[in-house]
Coordinates of C-alpha atoms and ligand atoms in Angstrom, one line a residue:
M135 CA 92.2 51.0 114.6
S136 CA 95.7 52.1 113.8
K137 CA 95.7 55.1 111.4
I138 CA 99.0 54.3 109.9
K139 CA 99.2 51.6 107.3
V140 CA 102.2 50.1 105.6
M141 CA 102.5 50.9 102.0
S142 CA 103.1 48.3 99.3
E143 CA 106.7 47.9 98.1
N144 CA 105.6 49.0 94.6
M145 CA 104.2 52.2 95.8
A146 CA 107.2 52.9 97.9
N147 CA 109.2 52.7 94.7
M148 CA 106.9 55.1 93.0
I149 CA 107.8 57.6 95.6
A150 CA 111.2 58.9 94.8
A151 CA 113.3 57.0 97.2
G152 CA 115.4 58.1 100.1
E153 CA 114.3 61.6 101.0
V154 CA 117.6 63.2 101.6
I155 CA 117.9 65.1 104.8
E156 CA 120.5 67.6 104.2
K157 CA 119.7 70.5 106.4
C158 CA 117.9 71.3 109.7
A159 CA 115.1 72.9 107.7
S160 CA 114.3 69.6 106.0
I161 CA 113.7 68.0 109.4
V162 CA 111.6 70.9 110.6
K163 CA 109.7 70.6 107.3
E164 CA 108.9 66.9 107.8
L165 CA 107.9 67.3 111.4
V166 CA 105.8 70.4 110.9
E167 CA 104.0 68.9 107.8
N168 CA 103.3 65.8 109.9
A169 CA 101.7 68.1 112.5
I170 CA 99.6 69.7 109.9
D171 CA 98.4 66.3 108.7
A172 CA 97.6 65.5 112.3
G173 CA 95.1 68.4 112.2
A174 CA 97.2 70.7 114.5
T175 CA 96.0 74.3 114.9
N176 CA 99.0 75.3 116.9
I177 CA 102.6 74.3 116.1
K178 CA 105.6 75.4 118.0
V179 CA 109.1 74.9 116.7
N180 CA 112.0 75.4 119.1
L181 CA 115.6 75.3 117.9
N182 CA 119.0 75.4 119.6
D183 CA 121.8 76.8 117.5
G184 CA 119.6 77.0 114.4
G185 CA 118.6 73.3 114.9
I186 CA 122.1 71.9 114.8
K187 CA 121.9 71.2 118.6
L188 CA 118.2 70.5 118.9
I189 CA 115.0 70.6 117.0
N190 CA 111.8 70.4 119.0
V191 CA 108.3 70.5 117.3
I192 CA 105.2 70.5 119.5
D193 CA 101.7 70.3 118.0
N194 CA 98.2 70.0 119.3
G195 CA 97.0 67.6 116.6
I196 CA 95.6 64.1 117.1
G197 CA 98.4 62.2 118.6
M198 CA 99.3 58.5 118.1
D199 CA 98.7 55.4 120.1
K200 CA 101.6 53.1 121.0
E201 CA 101.3 51.0 117.9
D202 CA 101.3 54.0 115.5
A203 CA 104.1 55.7 117.4
L204 CA 106.4 52.7 116.7
L205 CA 105.1 52.2 113.2
A206 CA 105.7 55.9 112.4
F207 CA 109.5 55.2 112.4
S208 CA 109.4 52.2 110.1
R209 CA 110.1 52.7 106.5
H210 CA 107.2 53.1 104.1
A211 CA 104.7 53.9 106.7
T212 CA 102.2 56.6 105.8
S213 CA 98.8 57.5 107.1
K214 CA 97.7 59.3 104.1
I215 CA 98.0 57.1 101.1
Y216 CA 96.2 53.8 101.0
K217 CA 95.8 52.9 97.3
E218 CA 98.2 53.5 94.5
D219 CA 95.5 55.4 92.7
D220 CA 95.5 58.0 95.4
L221 CA 98.9 59.0 94.4
F222 CA 97.4 60.8 91.4
F223 CA 95.2 63.0 93.5
I224 CA 97.5 63.9 96.3
E225 CA 96.3 67.1 97.8
T226 CA 98.2 66.6 101.1
L227 CA 101.6 68.1 101.5
G228 CA 103.8 65.2 100.7
F229 CA 104.8 61.8 101.9
R230 CA 106.0 61.2 105.4
G231 CA 106.7 57.9 107.0
E232 CA 109.8 57.4 105.1
A233 CA 111.2 60.7 106.2
L234 CA 110.6 59.9 109.9
A235 CA 112.5 56.7 109.5
S236 CA 115.4 58.5 107.8
I237 CA 115.5 61.1 110.5
A238 CA 115.5 58.4 113.2
S239 CA 118.4 56.6 111.4
V240 CA 120.8 59.5 111.7
A241 CA 119.9 61.2 115.0
E242 CA 118.4 60.7 118.5
V243 CA 114.7 61.1 118.6
K244 CA 112.3 61.5 121.5
L245 CA 108.6 61.4 120.9
E246 CA 105.9 62.1 123.4
T247 CA 102.5 61.6 122.0
C248 CA 99.0 60.9 123.2
N249 CA 95.9 59.5 121.7
N250 CA 92.7 58.8 123.7
D251 CA 94.1 59.6 127.1
I252 CA 97.0 57.2 126.8
G253 CA 100.4 58.8 126.5
T254 CA 103.3 57.1 124.8
F255 CA 107.0 57.9 125.0
V256 CA 109.4 56.5 122.4
H257 CA 113.2 57.0 122.4
L258 CA 115.3 56.1 119.4
K259 CA 118.9 56.5 118.4
G260 CA 120.3 55.5 115.1
G261 CA 117.0 53.9 114.2
E262 CA 117.1 51.6 117.2
V263 CA 114.3 51.8 119.8
L264 CA 115.9 52.4 123.1
A265 CA 112.7 52.8 125.1
C266 CA 109.0 52.7 124.6
S267 CA 106.8 53.3 127.6
A268 CA 103.6 54.8 128.9
A269 CA 103.7 58.6 129.5
D270 CA 101.6 61.3 130.8
A271 CA 98.5 62.2 128.8
R272 CA 99.0 65.4 126.8
I273 CA 97.4 66.8 123.6
G274 CA 99.2 66.1 120.4
S275 CA 102.8 65.2 119.8
S276 CA 106.2 66.5 120.7
F277 CA 109.2 65.4 118.7
T278 CA 112.7 66.3 119.9
I279 CA 115.7 65.6 117.6
T280 CA 119.3 65.8 119.0
N281 CA 122.6 64.4 118.0
L282 CA 121.9 65.0 114.3
F283 CA 124.2 63.0 112.0
Y284 CA 126.2 61.7 115.1
N285 CA 126.7 58.4 113.2
T286 CA 127.4 60.0 109.8
P287 CA 130.2 62.5 110.3
A288 CA 130.5 63.1 106.6
R289 CA 127.0 64.4 106.5
L290 CA 127.5 66.5 109.6
K291 CA 130.1 68.5 107.7
Y292 CA 127.5 69.5 105.2
L293 CA 125.5 71.4 107.8
K294 CA 125.9 75.1 107.2
S295 CA 126.6 77.7 109.8
E296 CA 124.0 78.3 112.6
T297 CA 122.9 81.5 110.8
T298 CA 122.3 79.7 107.5
E299 CA 120.5 76.8 109.1
L300 CA 118.4 79.1 111.1
N301 CA 117.6 81.4 108.1
N302 CA 116.4 78.3 106.2
C303 CA 114.1 77.3 109.0
I304 CA 112.7 80.9 109.4
Q305 CA 112.0 81.1 105.7
F306 CA 110.3 77.8 105.7
I307 CA 108.1 78.7 108.7
E308 CA 107.2 82.1 107.3
R309 CA 106.2 80.7 104.0
L310 CA 104.2 78.0 105.6
A311 CA 102.5 80.4 107.9
L312 CA 101.4 82.5 104.9
S313 CA 100.0 79.5 103.2
R314 CA 98.1 78.5 106.4
P315 CA 96.8 81.6 108.2
D316 CA 94.5 79.2 110.1
I317 CA 97.3 77.7 112.0
A318 CA 99.2 79.4 114.8
F319 CA 103.0 79.0 114.3
S320 CA 105.8 80.0 116.5
L321 CA 109.6 79.6 116.0
T322 CA 112.2 80.2 118.7
N323 CA 116.0 79.9 118.5
N324 CA 117.9 79.5 121.8
D325 CA 114.6 80.6 123.6
K326 CA 114.4 83.8 121.5
L327 CA 111.1 84.2 119.7
I328 CA 111.6 84.9 116.0
V329 CA 108.3 84.1 114.2
K330 CA 104.8 84.2 115.7
T331 CA 101.5 84.0 114.0
S332 CA 98.1 83.9 115.7
G333 CA 96.2 81.4 113.5
S334 CA 93.5 84.0 113.0
N335 CA 92.7 82.6 109.5
N336 CA 93.1 86.2 108.2
L337 CA 95.8 86.4 105.6
L338 CA 96.3 90.1 105.9
K339 CA 96.8 89.7 109.7
T340 CA 99.3 86.9 109.0
I341 CA 101.1 89.1 106.6
H342 CA 101.3 91.7 109.3
E343 CA 102.6 89.2 111.8
I344 CA 105.4 88.2 109.4
Y345 CA 106.3 91.4 107.7
G346 CA 105.2 94.1 110.1
L347 CA 103.1 97.3 109.7
N348 CA 104.9 98.9 106.8
V349 CA 104.2 96.0 104.5
S350 CA 100.8 95.0 105.8
S351 CA 99.4 98.5 105.5
N352 CA 100.6 98.8 101.9
M353 CA 99.0 95.7 100.4
L354 CA 96.3 95.6 97.8
E355 CA 93.8 92.7 97.7
I356 CA 93.4 90.8 94.5
K357 CA 90.8 88.3 93.3
A358 CA 90.1 86.7 90.0
L359 CA 88.3 83.7 88.5
S360 CA 88.6 81.9 85.2
D361 CA 87.3 78.5 84.0
D362 CA 90.3 76.6 85.4
F363 CA 91.7 78.8 88.1
E364 CA 90.8 80.9 91.1
I365 CA 93.3 83.3 92.5
K366 CA 93.2 85.5 95.6
G367 CA 95.6 87.2 97.8
Y368 CA 97.5 90.4 98.5
I369 CA 100.1 92.3 96.5
A370 CA 102.4 95.1 97.7
K371 CA 102.1 98.6 96.4
P372 CA 105.3 99.4 94.4
S373 CA 106.4 101.8 97.2
I374 CA 107.6 99.0 99.4
L375 CA 109.6 96.7 97.1
K376 CA 112.2 94.3 98.4
K377 CA 115.8 93.7 97.2
N378 CA 115.3 90.0 96.7
R379 CA 112.7 87.8 95.2
N380 CA 112.1 85.6 98.3
H381 CA 108.9 87.4 99.1
M382 CA 106.8 86.3 96.2
H383 CA 104.7 83.5 97.6
T384 CA 102.7 81.4 95.3
I385 CA 100.5 78.7 96.9
V386 CA 98.8 76.2 94.6
N387 CA 96.0 74.1 96.2
G388 CA 97.4 74.9 99.6
R389 CA 101.0 73.9 98.8
I390 CA 103.8 76.5 98.6
V391 CA 105.4 76.3 95.2
R392 CA 108.3 78.1 93.6
N393 CA 107.8 78.3 89.9
S394 CA 109.8 80.6 87.6
D395 CA 106.9 81.1 85.2
L396 CA 104.6 82.3 87.9
N397 CA 107.3 84.6 89.3
R398 CA 108.0 86.0 85.9
A399 CA 104.3 86.8 85.4
I400 CA 104.2 88.6 88.8
N401 CA 107.3 90.6 88.0
E402 CA 106.2 91.6 84.6
A403 CA 102.9 92.9 86.0
Y404 CA 105.0 95.3 88.1
N405 CA 107.1 96.2 85.1
T406 CA 106.5 99.9 84.7
Y407 CA 106.1 100.4 88.4
K408 CA 109.4 99.4 89.7
H409 CA 113.2 99.5 89.2
E410 CA 115.1 96.6 87.9
G411 CA 116.4 94.4 90.8
F412 CA 113.5 95.2 93.1
Y413 CA 110.7 92.6 93.8
P414 CA 107.3 92.9 95.4
V415 CA 105.9 91.2 98.4
V416 CA 103.1 89.0 97.0
V417 CA 101.0 86.2 98.6
I418 CA 98.7 84.5 96.0
N419 CA 96.6 81.5 96.7
I420 CA 95.8 79.6 93.5
L421 CA 93.1 77.0 93.3
V422 CA 93.4 74.6 90.4
D423 CA 91.5 71.5 89.5
P424 CA 94.0 68.8 90.8
T425 CA 93.8 67.0 87.4
L426 CA 95.7 69.9 85.9
V427 CA 98.5 69.5 88.3
D428 CA 101.3 67.0 87.5
V429 CA 102.0 65.2 90.7
N430 CA 104.9 63.2 89.3
I431 CA 107.2 65.9 90.4
H432 CA 108.7 64.8 93.7
P433 CA 106.8 66.6 96.5
T434 CA 109.9 67.8 98.3
K435 CA 110.7 69.8 95.3
Q436 CA 108.8 73.0 95.5
D437 CA 108.3 73.4 91.8
I438 CA 105.1 72.4 90.1
K439 CA 104.1 71.4 86.6
M440 CA 100.7 72.2 85.4
S441 CA 98.7 72.1 82.2
K442 CA 97.5 75.5 81.1
I443 CA 100.3 77.3 83.0
N444 CA 100.3 80.0 80.4
D445 CA 96.6 80.7 81.0
L446 CA 97.3 80.9 84.7
C447 CA 100.3 83.3 84.2
D448 CA 98.2 85.4 82.0
L449 CA 95.4 85.6 84.6
I450 CA 97.9 86.5 87.3
Y451 CA 99.6 89.1 85.1
R452 CA 96.3 90.8 84.2
T453 CA 94.9 90.7 87.7
I454 CA 98.0 92.3 89.3
K455 CA 98.4 94.9 86.6
D456 CA 94.7 95.9 86.9
A457 CA 95.0 96.1 90.7
L458 CA 98.0 98.3 90.4
Y459 CA 96.4 100.6 87.9
Q460 CA 93.1 100.9 89.8
N461 CA 94.5 101.3 93.3
L462 CA 97.6 103.2 92.9
L463 CA 97.1 106.5 94.5
I464 CA 99.1 109.6 94.3
P465 CA 101.6 108.9 97.1
N466 CA 101.0 111.0 100.1
A467 CA 103.9 113.1 101.1
I468 CA 105.6 111.6 104.1
Y469 CA 103.8 112.9 107.0
E470 CA 104.2 111.4 110.4
P471 CA 101.3 112.0 112.8
E472 CA 102.2 112.3 116.5
K473 CA 102.1 108.9 118.1
N474 CA 99.2 109.5 120.4
E475 CA 97.1 110.6 117.5
I476 CA 96.8 107.2 116.1
K477 CA 93.7 105.3 117.2
T478 CA 93.9 101.6 117.0
N479 CA 91.1 99.2 116.8
F480 CA 93.5 96.3 116.9
E481 CA 94.6 96.4 120.5
E482 CA 95.0 92.7 121.0
L483 CA 98.2 93.0 118.9
Y484 CA 99.8 95.0 121.7
A485 CA 98.8 92.3 124.0
L486 CA 101.1 89.7 122.4
E487 CA 104.0 89.5 124.8
D488 CA 106.4 88.7 122.0
V489 CA 106.2 91.1 119.2
K490 CA 109.3 91.4 116.9
P491 CA 111.7 93.9 118.4
E492 CA 111.4 96.3 115.4
E493 CA 107.7 96.3 115.8
N494 CA 107.8 97.4 119.4
K495 CA 108.6 100.9 118.3
E496 CA 105.7 101.0 115.9
Q497 CA 102.3 102.1 116.8
I498 CA 100.0 99.5 115.3
S499 CA 96.8 100.8 113.8
L500 CA 95.5 98.2 111.5
D501 CA 92.0 97.0 111.0
F502 CA 92.1 93.7 109.2
D503 CA 88.4 93.2 109.0
T504 CA 87.4 96.1 106.8
P505 CA 88.1 95.2 103.1
I506 CA 91.1 97.2 101.9
E507 CA 89.2 99.0 99.2
K508 CA 86.8 100.5 101.7
K509 CA 89.7 102.0 103.7
E510 CA 91.2 103.9 100.8
K511 CA 89.6 107.0 99.5
N512 CA 90.5 106.4 95.9
I513 CA 91.3 109.8 94.3
E514 CA 89.9 110.0 90.9
F515 CA 92.7 111.8 89.1
K516 CA 91.2 112.0 85.7
G517 CA 89.4 115.2 85.1
L518 CA 91.2 117.0 87.9
K519 CA 92.4 120.4 87.0
L520 CA 95.8 121.2 88.5
E521 CA 97.1 124.8 88.3
P522 CA 100.8 125.4 88.3
V523 CA 102.2 127.5 91.1
G524 CA 105.8 127.5 90.2
Q525 CA 109.0 125.7 89.7
V526 CA 111.5 124.8 92.5
H527 CA 115.2 124.2 91.9
R528 CA 114.4 124.0 88.1
T529 CA 113.4 120.3 88.8
Y530 CA 110.1 120.2 90.7
I531 CA 106.8 121.8 89.9
I532 CA 104.4 122.9 92.6
A533 CA 100.7 122.8 91.7
E534 CA 97.4 123.0 93.4
D535 CA 93.7 122.4 93.1
A536 CA 90.9 123.3 95.5
E537 CA 91.8 120.5 98.0
N538 CA 95.4 119.7 97.6
M539 CA 98.9 120.8 96.9
Y540 CA 101.0 118.7 94.6
I541 CA 104.7 118.4 94.0
L542 CA 105.8 116.9 90.7
D543 CA 109.2 115.7 89.4
Q544 CA 109.2 117.3 86.0
H545 CA 111.2 114.7 84.3
A546 CA 109.3 111.7 85.7
A547 CA 106.0 113.3 84.9
H548 CA 107.0 114.2 81.3
E549 CA 108.5 110.8 80.8
R550 CA 105.2 109.2 81.8
I551 CA 103.3 111.4 79.4
N552 CA 105.6 110.5 76.5
Y553 CA 105.7 106.8 77.4
E554 CA 101.9 106.5 77.2
M555 CA 101.9 108.6 74.1
I556 CA 104.4 106.3 72.4
T557 CA 102.8 103.1 73.5
K558 CA 99.5 104.3 72.1
K559 CA 101.2 105.2 68.8
F560 CA 102.6 101.6 68.7
A561 CA 99.1 100.2 68.8
D562 CA 97.9 102.7 66.1
T563 CA 97.3 101.2 62.7
K564 CA 97.6 104.6 61.0
V565 CA 101.2 105.5 60.9
M566 CA 102.3 109.1 60.0
V567 CA 105.8 109.3 58.6
T568 CA 108.2 112.3 58.4
D569 CA 110.9 112.0 55.7
L570 CA 114.4 112.9 56.5
L571 CA 116.1 115.3 54.0
I572 CA 119.4 113.7 54.7
P573 CA 119.3 110.0 55.5
L574 CA 120.9 108.9 58.7
T575 CA 123.4 106.1 58.0
F576 CA 124.9 103.6 60.4
E577 CA 127.9 101.4 59.6
L578 CA 127.7 98.3 61.7
S579 CA 129.8 95.2 62.2
A580 CA 129.0 92.2 60.0
S581 CA 127.2 90.3 62.8
D582 CA 125.3 93.4 64.1
Y583 CA 124.3 94.2 60.6
R584 CA 122.7 90.7 60.2
T585 CA 121.0 90.9 63.6
F586 CA 119.6 94.3 62.6
M587 CA 118.4 93.3 59.2
S588 CA 116.6 90.2 60.6
R589 CA 114.5 92.5 62.9
K590 CA 114.1 95.6 60.8
D591 CA 110.5 94.7 59.9
V592 CA 109.5 95.5 63.5
L593 CA 110.8 99.1 63.1
E594 CA 109.3 99.4 59.6
G595 CA 105.9 98.4 61.0
L596 CA 106.2 101.4 63.3
G597 CA 106.9 103.8 60.5
F598 CA 110.6 103.9 60.2
K599 CA 111.9 103.9 56.5
I600 CA 115.0 101.8 56.4
E601 CA 117.2 101.1 53.4
D602 CA 120.0 98.6 53.0
Y603 CA 123.1 100.4 51.7
G604 CA 125.1 97.2 51.5
L605 CA 128.5 96.8 53.0
N606 CA 127.0 96.5 56.5
T607 CA 125.5 99.9 56.2
I608 CA 121.9 100.9 56.9
A609 CA 120.1 104.2 56.2
F610 CA 117.1 105.7 57.9
K611 CA 115.2 107.8 55.4
G612 CA 112.1 108.5 57.5
H613 CA 110.7 108.1 60.9
P614 CA 107.2 108.2 62.6
T615 CA 106.1 111.8 63.2
W616 CA 105.9 111.4 67.0
L617 CA 109.7 111.3 67.3
K618 CA 110.6 114.7 68.7
D619 CA 112.1 117.3 66.4
G620 CA 115.8 117.9 67.0
L621 CA 116.2 114.6 68.9
Q622 CA 115.6 112.3 65.9
E623 CA 119.3 111.4 65.4
E624 CA 119.9 110.6 69.1
S625 CA 116.6 108.6 69.4
I626 CA 117.3 106.6 66.2
K627 CA 120.8 105.8 67.4
T628 CA 119.4 104.5 70.7
I629 CA 116.9 102.4 68.8
V630 CA 119.5 100.9 66.5
D631 CA 121.6 100.0 69.6
L632 CA 118.5 98.5 71.3
V633 CA 117.7 96.3 68.3
I634 CA 121.2 94.9 68.1
A635 CA 121.4 94.4 71.9
S636 CA 118.1 92.6 72.3
D637 CA 118.0 88.9 73.2
K638 CA 118.7 86.1 70.8
K639 CA 115.1 85.0 71.6
F640 CA 113.7 88.3 70.3
D641 CA 110.6 89.2 72.3
K642 CA 108.8 91.8 70.3
A643 CA 106.5 93.1 73.1
K644 CA 109.5 93.4 75.5
F645 CA 111.5 95.1 72.8
L646 CA 108.8 97.7 72.1
D647 CA 108.3 98.4 75.8
N648 CA 112.1 99.0 76.3
M649 CA 112.1 101.2 73.2
A650 CA 109.2 103.2 74.5
K651 CA 111.0 103.7 77.8
M652 CA 114.3 104.8 76.3
V653 CA 112.8 107.1 73.7
S654 CA 110.4 108.7 76.2
C655 CA 113.3 109.3 78.6
K656 CA 115.3 111.0 75.8
M657 CA 112.3 113.1 74.7
S658 CA 111.4 114.4 78.1
V659 CA 112.4 117.6 79.9
K660 CA 115.3 117.0 82.2
A661 CA 116.0 118.2 85.7
N662 CA 117.7 121.6 85.8
E663 CA 115.7 122.9 82.9
D664 CA 113.6 126.1 83.1
L665 CA 109.9 125.7 82.4
S666 CA 107.6 128.5 81.4
F667 CA 104.2 128.8 83.0
T668 CA 102.5 127.5 79.8
E669 CA 104.8 124.5 79.6
M670 CA 103.9 123.6 83.2
E671 CA 100.3 124.0 82.4
H672 CA 100.6 121.7 79.4
L673 CA 102.5 119.1 81.5
L674 CA 99.9 119.1 84.2
N675 CA 97.1 118.8 81.7
D676 CA 98.7 115.9 80.0
L677 CA 99.6 114.1 83.2
V678 CA 96.1 114.0 84.6
K679 CA 95.0 112.3 81.3
C680 CA 97.5 109.4 81.8
D681 CA 96.4 105.9 82.7
N682 CA 98.9 105.8 85.4
P683 CA 100.0 109.4 86.3
Y684 CA 101.7 108.3 89.5
N685 CA 105.0 106.9 88.3
C686 CA 107.4 107.3 85.5
C687 CA 107.8 104.2 83.3
H688 CA 110.8 103.1 85.4
G689 CA 108.7 103.2 88.6
R690 CA 109.9 106.5 90.1
P691 CA 107.1 108.6 91.6
S692 CA 106.0 111.5 89.4
I693 CA 103.6 113.3 91.7
M694 CA 103.1 113.7 95.5
K695 CA 100.1 115.0 97.2
Y696 CA 99.6 117.1 100.4
S697 CA 96.0 117.6 101.3
T698 CA 95.0 120.9 102.8
Y699 CA 94.2 119.0 106.0
E700 CA 97.7 117.6 106.1
L701 CA 99.2 121.1 105.6
E702 CA 97.0 122.4 108.4
K703 CA 98.1 119.6 110.7
M704 CA 101.8 120.3 109.9
F705 CA 101.3 123.9 110.9
R706 CA 99.1 123.0 113.8
R707 CA 96.1 125.0 112.5
V708 CA 94.0 122.0 113.3
M709 CA 94.5 119.5 116.1
Ligands
ZN981 ZN1 114.2 109.2 82.4
ZN982 ZN1 112.1 107.2 84.6

């Protein structure tokens, strides 16, 4: 029996009408998702000029018989939804049928497909069937789209440059490959291979195939489970952040989604580990009970609406934050072993004829089968006793213990110590206050004064004594004792500015964190400052007690490690 049924008119209306094909990537998306629905395990996308000249999608899924092949191009045909009720439990990627008809109406389409040993060839142009004949038997389907928008020149104008069209297609295929590590994808443009994944069903290997060795060897595995959600995936260590946010991949029930709440949760988890404007590489699979997902959002939109999204964000936030705390190691000093020293147990990767050009140079030494946590010898930093050796350039501290040599950035390390101290004081219910002999007064503009007064209770809760002097003037008569002597005035001025500058939508937690960062920076020893031996001892002692000794609160590294073995290698004492 024919697998494709014609939908009722009513249901067709429920589906947001007229899927707009506006770029080559939207055609690639429809064809590739069709292939996935046909059960393909191998999907090849070949483009000419970024798809503007030609789009060819070949899959090894179950093909179609002649009847289905013709029906596929008629409006409202779909093989996936039979009853209107099904619409509320859609777990497939979207609706097709309609899209194929739209594509065929504005281009020339050739389809070769085969089902049960009988091959079919269909040729359409502008929606009209030019030919339909028997063809050689093959596995799966092959769609070829040319002459895109030949009959709608206005639309043709909207196609972007070859580079933009191609980039959109690459991004789409890469995201899809990460959501389906079980499917082998390839993408070529003008016969040049751009993306290739092996369909190994191993997410880390897929990450490697998309991002290369530097990223895949710096990922942490995450897993978490709550009543409503299950999340698992990989997150990048903060040492390999990217300049744009396109690499945070969230996949809900197998579907790639872009959701600002989820992205924000991910970013905030990295908060103290990274600089502003840098984003992590993250691939998270989220399993949700489908009844929590609102399917009324049109499936071509990648956003998602979900009940309990806040619970999910919270789970993601905590899981990532924990993983970063637990797995962050003292970064190893950059040490490049000689190429022939690297042993690989992943030789088949060399065997791929078409590795990305930049990967050709790299020696690949990844083992994707051992769980990551087994590979890393987690250094228990707490309880370590580091002895200072000396100060270099009045900025860095050299230290040692029995096994390793360490280099610290004195400002970053001190800032981390102060940041954790201040955050702990914030949480403390017992507040110790130092009174100021001479109150510090600030004359503000009328609007700043009102903003400040509306938020002053937050500061009072921390132990600041504030008085209203009237005429837009405020006075500080006391401050919590942890504020460093001699720097009170400068610190309090910074805090006043921060209170006034904070968002209209005052977020207390964010404000406190910003304040802790700014004040700890102010309070910390700077570069180009002499440190005595005792001061260095104190600093090292305090740093090893920190929850995260590895970074300053802005994400810069605070300590690097050279093991004795690495030193011996460098000086060729050992081979
Ligand atoms: Zn600083
Ligand atoms: Zn810093």
